[in-house]
Tab-separated table of C-alpha atoms in Angstrom:
chain	number	residue	atom	x	y	z
A	1	UNK	CA	4.933	-24.734	-48.658
A	2	UNK	CA	1.718	-24.959	-50.584
A	3	UNK	CA	-1.875	-24.804	-49.242
A	4	UNK	CA	-4.677	-26.505	-51.304
A	5	UNK	CA	-7.889	-24.455	-51.351
A	6	UNK	CA	-11.399	-25.744	-51.943
A	7	UNK	CA	-11.075	-25.256	-55.895
A	8	UNK	CA	-7.991	-27.417	-55.739
A	9	UNK	CA	-5.617	-24.748	-56.983
A	10	UNK	CA	-2.335	-24.289	-55.038
A	11	UNK	CA	-2.102	-21.051	-52.979
A	12	UNK	CA	1.174	-19.818	-51.908
A	13	UNK	CA	1.813	-18.709	-48.402
A	14	UNK	CA	2.183	-14.872	-49.444
A	15	UNK	CA	-1.413	-14.819	-50.995
A	16	UNK	CA	-3.202	-16.132	-47.882
A	17	UNK	CA	-5.409	-13.449	-46.270
A	18	UNK	CA	-3.900	-11.674	-43.016
A	19	UNK	CA	-4.646	-13.401	-39.713
A	20	UNK	CA	-7.181	-11.380	-37.564
A	21	UNK	CA	-5.300	-10.652	-34.542
A	22	UNK	CA	-7.136	-10.022	-31.286
A	23	UNK	CA	-5.615	-8.155	-28.368
A	24	UNK	CA	-6.270	-9.419	-24.817
A	25	UNK	CA	-6.693	-6.885	-21.962
A	26	UNK	CA	-5.683	-8.294	-18.637
A	27	UNK	CA	-6.830	-6.242	-15.628
A	28	UNK	CA	-6.839	-7.145	-11.871
A	29	UNK	CA	-9.850	-5.741	-10.259
A	30	UNK	CA	-9.675	-5.092	-6.447
A	31	UNK	CA	-12.486	-4.086	-4.528
A	32	UNK	CA	-14.053	-4.310	-0.989
A	33	UNK	CA	-17.425	-5.691	-2.208
A	34	UNK	CA	-17.759	-8.647	-4.299
A	35	UNK	CA	-17.451	-7.808	-8.031
A	36	UNK	CA	-19.836	-10.327	-9.288
A	37	UNK	CA	-22.653	-9.437	-6.845
A	38	UNK	CA	-22.311	-5.818	-7.449
A	39	UNK	CA	-22.169	-6.596	-11.330
A	40	UNK	CA	-18.922	-4.643	-12.097
A	41	UNK	CA	-18.674	-6.695	-15.173
A	42	UNK	CA	-21.996	-5.711	-16.761
A	43	UNK	CA	-20.650	-3.908	-19.815
A	44	UNK	CA	-18.364	-6.857	-20.805
A	45	UNK	CA	-19.138	-9.596	-23.155
A	46	UNK	CA	-20.756	-12.789	-21.584
A	47	UNK	CA	-17.865	-14.916	-22.535
A	48	UNK	CA	-15.257	-12.971	-20.710
A	49	UNK	CA	-12.913	-15.152	-18.725
A	50	UNK	CA	-13.093	-14.103	-15.034
A	51	UNK	CA	-10.249	-15.743	-12.856
A	52	UNK	CA	-10.592	-15.632	-9.157
A	53	UNK	CA	-7.472	-14.602	-7.312
A	54	UNK	CA	-7.073	-15.221	-3.514
A	55	UNK	CA	-8.948	-12.774	-1.221
A	56	UNK	CA	-7.031	-11.106	1.541
A	57	UNK	CA	-8.521	-10.047	4.878
A	58	UNK	CA	-6.897	-7.525	7.280
A	59	UNK	CA	-8.014	-7.544	10.991
A	60	UNK	CA	-7.876	-4.614	13.273
A	61	UNK	CA	-8.615	-5.029	16.925
A	62	UNK	CA	-9.092	-1.742	18.991
A	63	UNK	CA	-10.036	-1.300	22.517
A	64	UNK	CA	-13.499	0.005	22.980
A	65	UNK	CA	-12.841	2.557	25.823
A	66	UNK	CA	-10.704	5.552	25.228
A	67	UNK	CA	-9.068	5.272	28.672
A	68	UNK	CA	-9.365	1.894	30.656
A	69	UNK	CA	-10.938	-1.402	30.161
A	70	UNK	CA	-8.260	-3.371	28.072
A	71	UNK	CA	-10.350	-6.556	28.042
A	72	UNK	CA	-13.246	-5.125	26.159
A	73	UNK	CA	-12.210	-4.879	22.447
A	74	UNK	CA	-13.756	-4.564	19.140
A	75	UNK	CA	-12.803	-6.301	15.904
A	76	UNK	CA	-12.717	-4.621	12.443
A	77	UNK	CA	-11.882	-6.030	9.288
A	78	UNK	CA	-11.124	-5.125	5.602
A	79	UNK	CA	-11.694	-7.868	2.988
A	80	UNK	CA	-10.063	-7.321	-0.314
A	81	UNK	CA	-11.636	-9.269	-3.127
A	82	UNK	CA	-9.574	-9.757	-6.372
A	83	UNK	CA	-10.680	-10.867	-9.922
A	84	UNK	CA	-8.768	-11.205	-12.998
A	85	UNK	CA	-10.927	-10.730	-16.176
A	86	UNK	CA	-9.246	-11.297	-19.619
A	87	UNK	CA	-11.137	-9.056	-22.061
A	88	UNK	CA	-10.865	-9.879	-25.833
A	89	UNK	CA	-11.031	-6.956	-28.221
B	1	UNK	CA	-5.539	16.105	21.520
B	2	UNK	CA	-1.704	16.485	21.865
B	3	UNK	CA	0.070	19.837	22.417
B	4	UNK	CA	0.428	21.752	19.264
B	5	UNK	CA	3.933	22.518	20.052
B	6	UNK	CA	4.658	18.736	20.099
B	7	UNK	CA	2.848	18.182	16.704
B	8	UNK	CA	4.939	21.046	15.215
B	9	UNK	CA	8.032	19.699	16.594
B	10	UNK	CA	7.342	16.251	14.903
B	11	UNK	CA	6.544	18.095	11.599
B	12	UNK	CA	10.069	19.834	11.869
B	13	UNK	CA	11.623	16.517	12.324
B	14	UNK	CA	9.981	15.161	9.263
B	15	UNK	CA	11.127	18.191	7.224
B	16	UNK	CA	14.705	17.872	8.381
B	17	UNK	CA	14.798	14.080	7.674
B	18	UNK	CA	13.633	14.734	4.115
B	19	UNK	CA	16.218	17.569	3.522
B	20	UNK	CA	19.281	15.481	4.684
B	21	UNK	CA	17.962	12.189	3.563
B	22	UNK	CA	20.316	11.786	0.470
B	23	UNK	CA	23.254	13.177	2.276
B	24	UNK	CA	22.931	10.580	5.060
B	25	UNK	CA	22.423	7.733	2.670
B	26	UNK	CA	25.424	8.501	0.476
B	27	UNK	CA	27.858	9.073	3.544
B	28	UNK	CA	26.659	5.677	5.089
B	29	UNK	CA	27.345	3.982	1.672
B	30	UNK	CA	30.844	5.608	1.694
B	31	UNK	CA	31.637	4.367	5.154
B	32	UNK	CA	30.821	0.807	3.978
B	33	UNK	CA	33.109	1.149	0.816
B	34	UNK	CA	36.117	2.936	2.322
B	35	UNK	CA	38.672	0.414	3.650
B	36	UNK	CA	40.819	2.774	5.926
B	37	UNK	CA	39.672	3.654	9.451
B	38	UNK	CA	40.943	7.226	9.341
B	39	UNK	CA	38.784	7.849	6.317
B	40	UNK	CA	35.807	6.156	7.984
B	41	UNK	CA	36.197	8.583	11.014
B	42	UNK	CA	36.195	11.517	8.656
B	43	UNK	CA	33.006	10.441	6.942
B	44	UNK	CA	31.620	9.685	10.514
B	45	UNK	CA	32.457	13.334	11.607
B	46	UNK	CA	30.498	14.576	8.514
B	47	UNK	CA	27.462	12.482	9.766
B	48	UNK	CA	27.829	13.877	13.254
B	49	UNK	CA	27.821	17.429	12.036
B	50	UNK	CA	24.383	16.942	10.562
B	51	UNK	CA	21.405	18.116	12.808
B	52	UNK	CA	20.262	15.236	15.160
B	53	UNK	CA	16.534	15.839	14.384
B	54	UNK	CA	17.401	14.820	10.739
B	55	UNK	CA	18.045	11.203	11.857
B	56	UNK	CA	15.074	8.960	10.676
B	57	UNK	CA	15.279	7.112	14.094
B	58	UNK	CA	13.832	10.205	15.729
B	59	UNK	CA	10.746	10.316	13.624
B	60	UNK	CA	7.571	8.977	15.661
B	61	UNK	CA	4.162	8.235	14.026
B	62	UNK	CA	1.292	10.260	15.332
B	63	UNK	CA	-2.304	10.273	14.804
B	64	UNK	CA	-3.345	12.259	11.826
B	65	UNK	CA	-6.359	14.052	13.470
B	66	UNK	CA	-5.356	14.147	17.158
B	67	UNK	CA	-1.530	13.878	17.232
B	68	UNK	CA	-1.642	10.971	19.759
B	69	UNK	CA	1.749	9.325	19.775
B	70	UNK	CA	0.380	5.734	20.952
B	71	UNK	CA	-1.848	3.044	19.424
B	72	UNK	CA	-1.411	4.137	15.917
B	73	UNK	CA	-2.516	2.151	12.908
B	74	UNK	CA	-0.293	2.609	9.864
B	75	UNK	CA	-2.835	1.655	7.285
B	76	UNK	CA	-4.959	4.643	8.330
B	77	UNK	CA	-2.521	6.877	10.107
B	78	UNK	CA	-4.966	7.071	13.129
B	79	UNK	CA	-4.966	6.215	16.645
B	80	UNK	CA	-7.323	3.346	17.790
B	81	UNK	CA	-10.011	5.419	19.467
B	82	UNK	CA	-10.309	7.773	16.321
B	83	UNK	CA	-10.296	4.637	13.960
B	84	UNK	CA	-13.141	3.086	15.951
B	85	UNK	CA	-15.196	6.225	15.587
B	86	UNK	CA	-14.605	6.755	12.008
B	87	UNK	CA	-15.365	3.089	11.141
B	88	UNK	CA	-18.717	3.413	13.097
B	89	UNK	CA	-19.410	6.727	11.099
B	90	UNK	CA	-18.650	4.829	7.761
B	91	UNK	CA	-15.863	7.105	7.035
B	92	UNK	CA	-13.136	4.481	6.177
B	93	UNK	CA	-14.037	2.620	3.009
B	94	UNK	CA	-13.967	-1.144	3.318
B	95	UNK	CA	-13.697	-1.364	6.946
B	96	UNK	CA	-16.480	-3.156	8.671
B	97	UNK	CA	-17.132	-4.872	12.170
B	98	UNK	CA	-16.103	-8.456	11.968
B	99	UNK	CA	-17.226	-11.576	13.688
B	100	UNK	CA	-16.262	-15.188	12.623
């Protein structure tokens, strides 16, 4: 297979300069607070792809009193945010 | 706070369970593989000879700080009352009061 360059001279496949390969780093960031609001991606390039993954929420319902009163309860939660940035190096 | 003797008893059970875990698992696999009943009884006798406290069914989750055997939350290893206190004191990361 011949490639025609600008000068019109035929260049073989072997003489073509090597392709610049970029590696992609894929990380899943999990945190309790929102990564964008807290600016966890401050050091990355502005064009980094950030894919949002589904957030999970765990509820814990605990009775307020250590002894009696089962009707009065308190609800706690843990929200886990997930982001999936693809960093090109 | 639970009695210290009871907490130590539970720790002893955990140690025994870890010690005999592989023996129990292998002998149970053997029982399922062996076809004849007489061989099964032999392996079963081996299982019976192990200490009873080494059985995983005897383990019971207790609160990490107080040793309370009830109202335990696996994610934290704490009983409900201590969990509530620790959340209010901001000692558990990510746990907040929720309302929706």
